[in-house]
Amino acid sequence: MDADELFKRYCAGERNFTQVSLHLVNLSEMCLPGINLAQADLANATLSHSNLRGSNLIEANLTGASLWRTDLSKANSSWANLKVANLIRANLNQVDLHKASLLKADLRLADLRGADLSGANLSGADLRYANLSGAFLVGANLSGANLTGANFSKTDLSYVNFSKAILFKTDLSYVDFTEVDLTKVDMHHSLLRGVILPERSLIEVS
């Protein structure tokens, strides 16, 4: 299926495009809220500036896709494959990314407020200056991720893997770290107002 056919069918009222093949298709700047692309192949597709608000992307393959400034707010993207995807400045407010793979994805300046990232793989991801305030990250893998300047205030980071992550000027205000493994994690240059740390933590909270 090409972009023209999909858009024509969408405008005619069709919403169900499960398992459709859209590999390398250009869907940039399209308005497709509520579309069902569950298990669709969107590898290396271009969706920049598109409106996919409230869409169904469960188990969709978005490997290497361009989602720059794409509106995915309130979308269900659980178990989706977003490896090395470009999500710079994407609107991911309240998106469901439970168990999604965001390995080495570019999420710089992305809006992830209130997002569900529980069990997600964000290993090696670039989250510089992303806003994750109030997000749910229980069991997420953030090993090797660049979290410079990111906002993690009031997030649930229980059982998160922070190994080798960069936490420079990261806002971790009002986070409970009692169930977080902070072994070999340097948080001395992070903002730690109102945090709850493990009893044996050597970090000084200012």
PDB file of N, CA, C and O in Angstrom, residues 8-44:
ATOM      1  N   LYS A   8      -6.565   8.031   1.121  1.00  0.00           N
ATOM      2  CA  LYS A   8      -7.876   8.023   0.453  1.00  0.00           C
ATOM      3  C   LYS A   8      -8.867   7.157   1.234  1.00  0.00           C
ATOM      4  O   LYS A   8     -10.014   7.551   1.464  1.00  0.00           O
ATOM      5  N   ARG A   9      -8.409   5.988   1.672  1.00  0.00           N
ATOM      6  CA  ARG A   9      -9.274   5.083   2.417  1.00  0.00           C
ATOM      7  C   ARG A   9      -9.590   5.632   3.811  1.00  0.00           C
ATOM      8  O   ARG A   9     -10.707   5.471   4.322  1.00  0.00           O
ATOM      9  N   TYR A  10      -8.600   6.309   4.411  1.00  0.00           N
ATOM     10  CA  TYR A  10      -8.819   6.930   5.710  1.00  0.00           C
ATOM     11  C   TYR A  10      -9.878   8.034   5.595  1.00  0.00           C
ATOM     12  O   TYR A  10     -10.779   8.127   6.432  1.00  0.00           O
ATOM     13  N   CYS A  11      -9.778   8.854   4.570  1.00  0.00           N
ATOM     14  CA  CYS A  11     -10.739   9.946   4.376  1.00  0.00           C
ATOM     15  C   CYS A  11     -12.141   9.417   4.090  1.00  0.00           C
ATOM     16  O   CYS A  11     -13.137  10.101   4.339  1.00  0.00           O
ATOM     17  N   ALA A  12     -12.206   8.184   3.562  1.00  0.00           N
ATOM     18  CA  ALA A  12     -13.507   7.565   3.291  1.00  0.00           C
ATOM     19  C   ALA A  12     -14.106   6.930   4.542  1.00  0.00           C
ATOM     20  O   ALA A  12     -15.193   6.349   4.488  1.00  0.00           O
ATOM     21  N   GLY A  13     -13.382   7.016   5.658  1.00  0.00           N
ATOM     22  CA  GLY A  13     -13.909   6.524   6.913  1.00  0.00           C
ATOM     23  C   GLY A  13     -13.267   5.259   7.441  1.00  0.00           C
ATOM     24  O   GLY A  13     -13.560   4.821   8.557  1.00  0.00           O
ATOM     25  N   GLU A  14     -12.380   4.656   6.655  1.00  0.00           N
ATOM     26  CA  GLU A  14     -11.723   3.437   7.121  1.00  0.00           C
ATOM     27  C   GLU A  14     -10.648   3.789   8.154  1.00  0.00           C
ATOM     28  O   GLU A  14      -9.923   4.769   8.008  1.00  0.00           O
ATOM     29  N   ARG A  15     -10.552   2.984   9.200  1.00  0.00           N
ATOM     30  CA  ARG A  15      -9.564   3.219  10.246  1.00  0.00           C
ATOM     31  C   ARG A  15      -8.685   2.001  10.508  1.00  0.00           C
ATOM     32  O   ARG A  15      -7.604   2.128  11.072  1.00  0.00           O
ATOM     33  N   ASN A  16      -9.124   0.843  10.092  1.00  0.00           N
ATOM     34  CA  ASN A  16      -8.409  -0.389  10.404  1.00  0.00           C
ATOM     35  C   ASN A  16      -7.410  -0.761   9.311  1.00  0.00           C
ATOM     36  O   ASN A  16      -7.793  -1.188   8.212  1.00  0.00           O
ATOM     37  N   PHE A  17      -6.117  -0.575   9.641  1.00  0.00           N
ATOM     38  CA  PHE A  17      -5.049  -0.908   8.700  1.00  0.00           C
ATOM     39  C   PHE A  17      -4.035  -1.834   9.372  1.00  0.00           C
ATOM     40  O   PHE A  17      -2.830  -1.691   9.203  1.00  0.00           O
ATOM     41  N   THR A  18      -4.531  -2.777  10.142  1.00  0.00           N
ATOM     42  CA  THR A  18      -3.653  -3.693  10.862  1.00  0.00           C
ATOM     43  C   THR A  18      -2.813  -4.526   9.896  1.00  0.00           C
ATOM     44  O   THR A  18      -3.279  -4.944   8.842  1.00  0.00           O
ATOM     45  N   GLN A  19      -1.557  -4.716  10.287  1.00  0.00           N
ATOM     46  CA  GLN A  19      -0.596  -5.554   9.563  1.00  0.00           C
ATOM     47  C   GLN A  19      -0.303  -5.066   8.144  1.00  0.00           C
ATOM     48  O   GLN A  19       0.261  -5.806   7.337  1.00  0.00           O
ATOM     49  N   VAL A  20      -0.669  -3.832   7.848  1.00  0.00           N
ATOM     50  CA  VAL A  20      -0.398  -3.296   6.519  1.00  0.00           C
ATOM     51  C   VAL A  20       1.102  -3.044   6.344  1.00  0.00           C
ATOM     52  O   VAL A  20       1.814  -2.751   7.298  1.00  0.00           O
ATOM     53  N   SER A  21       1.590  -3.184   5.129  1.00  0.00           N
ATOM     54  CA  SER A  21       2.999  -2.926   4.836  1.00  0.00           C
ATOM     55  C   SER A  21       3.166  -1.516   4.290  1.00  0.00           C
ATOM     56  O   SER A  21       2.663  -1.188   3.209  1.00  0.00           O
ATOM     57  N   LEU A  22       3.870  -0.679   5.067  1.00  0.00           N
ATOM     58  CA  LEU A  22       4.124   0.711   4.684  1.00  0.00           C
ATOM     59  C   LEU A  22       5.613   1.016   4.785  1.00  0.00           C
ATOM     60  O   LEU A  22       6.017   2.122   5.102  1.00  0.00           O
ATOM     61  N   HIS A  23       6.402   0.026   4.514  1.00  0.00           N
ATOM     62  CA  HIS A  23       7.857   0.158   4.580  1.00  0.00           C
ATOM     63  C   HIS A  23       8.334   1.279   3.653  1.00  0.00           C
ATOM     64  O   HIS A  23       7.986   1.315   2.468  1.00  0.00           O
ATOM     65  N   LEU A  24       9.074   2.229   4.220  1.00  0.00           N
ATOM     66  CA  LEU A  24       9.662   3.361   3.490  1.00  0.00           C
ATOM     67  C   LEU A  24       8.637   4.368   2.958  1.00  0.00           C
ATOM     68  O   LEU A  24       8.976   5.278   2.209  1.00  0.00           O
ATOM     69  N   VAL A  25       7.367   4.235   3.327  1.00  0.00           N
ATOM     70  CA  VAL A  25       6.327   5.137   2.825  1.00  0.00           C
ATOM     71  C   VAL A  25       6.443   6.511   3.478  1.00  0.00           C
ATOM     72  O   VAL A  25       6.802   6.638   4.645  1.00  0.00           O
ATOM     73  N   ASN A  26       6.130   7.553   2.712  1.00  0.00           N
ATOM     74  CA  ASN A  26       6.169   8.927   3.223  1.00  0.00           C
ATOM     75  C   ASN A  26       4.767   9.359   3.635  1.00  0.00           C
ATOM     76  O   ASN A  26       3.902   9.590   2.792  1.00  0.00           O
ATOM     77  N   LEU A  27       4.549   9.446   4.963  1.00  0.00           N
ATOM     78  CA  LEU A  27       3.265   9.879   5.506  1.00  0.00           C
ATOM     79  C   LEU A  27       3.423  11.184   6.278  1.00  0.00           C
ATOM     80  O   LEU A  27       2.654  11.481   7.184  1.00  0.00           O
ATOM     81  N   SER A  28       4.399  11.968   5.924  1.00  0.00           N
ATOM     82  CA  SER A  28       4.668  13.205   6.654  1.00  0.00           C
ATOM     83  C   SER A  28       3.528  14.214   6.470  1.00  0.00           C
ATOM     84  O   SER A  28       2.888  14.281   5.419  1.00  0.00           O
ATOM     85  N   GLU A  29       3.261  14.953   7.544  1.00  0.00           N
ATOM     86  CA  GLU A  29       2.273  16.024   7.580  1.00  0.00           C
ATOM     87  C   GLU A  29       0.846  15.552   7.302  1.00  0.00           C
ATOM     88  O   GLU A  29      -0.015  16.341   6.905  1.00  0.00           O
ATOM     89  N   MET A  30       0.575  14.267   7.532  1.00  0.00           N
ATOM     90  CA  MET A  30      -0.783  13.751   7.350  1.00  0.00           C
ATOM     91  C   MET A  30      -1.548  13.776   8.662  1.00  0.00           C
ATOM     92  O   MET A  30      -0.973  13.582   9.727  1.00  0.00           O
ATOM     93  N   CYS A  31      -2.851  13.982   8.576  1.00  0.00           N
ATOM     94  CA  CYS A  31      -3.713  14.016   9.748  1.00  0.00           C
ATOM     95  C   CYS A  31      -4.477  12.695   9.820  1.00  0.00           C
ATOM     96  O   CYS A  31      -5.442  12.482   9.071  1.00  0.00           O
ATOM     97  N   LEU A  32      -4.012  11.798  10.723  1.00  0.00           N
ATOM     98  CA  LEU A  32      -4.561  10.442  10.804  1.00  0.00           C
ATOM     99  C   LEU A  32      -4.893  10.047  12.242  1.00  0.00           C
ATOM    100  O   LEU A  32      -4.573   8.950  12.684  1.00  0.00           O
ATOM    101  N   PRO A  33      -5.559  10.911  13.004  1.00  0.00           N
ATOM    102  CA  PRO A  33      -5.853  10.563  14.390  1.00  0.00           C
ATOM    103  C   PRO A  33      -6.754   9.337  14.475  1.00  0.00           C
ATOM    104  O   PRO A  33      -7.664   9.148  13.664  1.00  0.00           O
ATOM    105  N   GLY A  34      -6.480   8.478  15.475  1.00  0.00           N
ATOM    106  CA  GLY A  34      -7.312   7.311  15.704  1.00  0.00           C
ATOM    107  C   GLY A  34      -7.102   6.163  14.737  1.00  0.00           C
ATOM    108  O   GLY A  34      -7.817   5.163  14.791  1.00  0.00           O
ATOM    109  N   ILE A  35      -6.102   6.254  13.871  1.00  0.00           N
ATOM    110  CA  ILE A  35      -5.859   5.185  12.905  1.00  0.00           C
ATOM    111  C   ILE A  35      -5.342   3.930  13.608  1.00  0.00           C
ATOM    112  O   ILE A  35      -4.629   4.007  14.606  1.00  0.00           O
ATOM    113  N   ASN A  36      -5.730   2.771  13.083  1.00  0.00           N
ATOM    114  CA  ASN A  36      -5.298   1.496  13.650  1.00  0.00           C
ATOM    115  C   ASN A  36      -4.209   0.902  12.761  1.00  0.00           C
ATOM    116  O   ASN A  36      -4.489   0.406  11.663  1.00  0.00           O
ATOM    117  N   LEU A  37      -2.969   0.987  13.244  1.00  0.00           N
ATOM    118  CA  LEU A  37      -1.814   0.457  12.518  1.00  0.00           C
ATOM    119  C   LEU A  37      -1.129  -0.639  13.337  1.00  0.00           C
ATOM    120  O   LEU A  37       0.081  -0.821  13.253  1.00  0.00           O
ATOM    121  N   ALA A  38      -1.913  -1.360  14.105  1.00  0.00           N
ATOM    122  CA  ALA A  38      -1.360  -2.436  14.928  1.00  0.00           C
ATOM    123  C   ALA A  38      -0.643  -3.458  14.059  1.00  0.00           C
ATOM    124  O   ALA A  38      -1.144  -3.870  13.010  1.00  0.00           O
ATOM    125  N   GLN A  39       0.567  -3.820  14.462  1.00  0.00           N
ATOM    126  CA  GLN A  39       1.400  -4.811  13.773  1.00  0.00           C
ATOM    127  C   GLN A  39       1.750  -4.407  12.338  1.00  0.00           C
ATOM    128  O   GLN A  39       2.166  -5.247  11.539  1.00  0.00           O
ATOM    129  N   ALA A  40       1.593  -3.132  12.013  1.00  0.00           N
ATOM    130  CA  ALA A  40       1.951  -2.652  10.675  1.00  0.00           C
ATOM    131  C   ALA A  40       3.465  -2.541  10.525  1.00  0.00           C
ATOM    132  O   ALA A  40       4.183  -2.329  11.501  1.00  0.00           O
ATOM    133  N   ASP A  41       3.932  -2.684   9.293  1.00  0.00           N
ATOM    134  CA  ASP A  41       5.356  -2.524   9.012  1.00  0.00           C
ATOM    135  C   ASP A  41       5.600  -1.106   8.519  1.00  0.00           C
ATOM    136  O   ASP A  41       5.280  -0.768   7.375  1.00  0.00           O
ATOM    137  N   LEU A  42       6.143  -0.277   9.408  1.00  0.00           N
ATOM    138  CA  LEU A  42       6.448   1.124   9.092  1.00  0.00           C
ATOM    139  C   LEU A  42       7.947   1.380   9.210  1.00  0.00           C
ATOM    140  O   LEU A  42       8.379   2.499   9.456  1.00  0.00           O
ATOM    141  N   ALA A  43       8.728   0.340   9.008  1.00  0.00           N
ATOM    142  CA  ALA A  43      10.181   0.484   9.112  1.00  0.00           C
ATOM    143  C   ALA A  43      10.696   1.525   8.129  1.00  0.00           C
ATOM    144  O   ALA A  43      10.352   1.499   6.941  1.00  0.00           O
ATOM    145  N   ASN A  44      11.469   2.464   8.645  1.00  0.00           N
ATOM    146  CA  ASN A  44      12.084   3.528   7.845  1.00  0.00           C
ATOM    147  C   ASN A  44      11.059   4.425   7.139  1.00  0.00           C
ATOM    148  O   ASN A  44      11.390   5.132   6.187  1.00  0.00           O
TER     149      ASN A  44
END
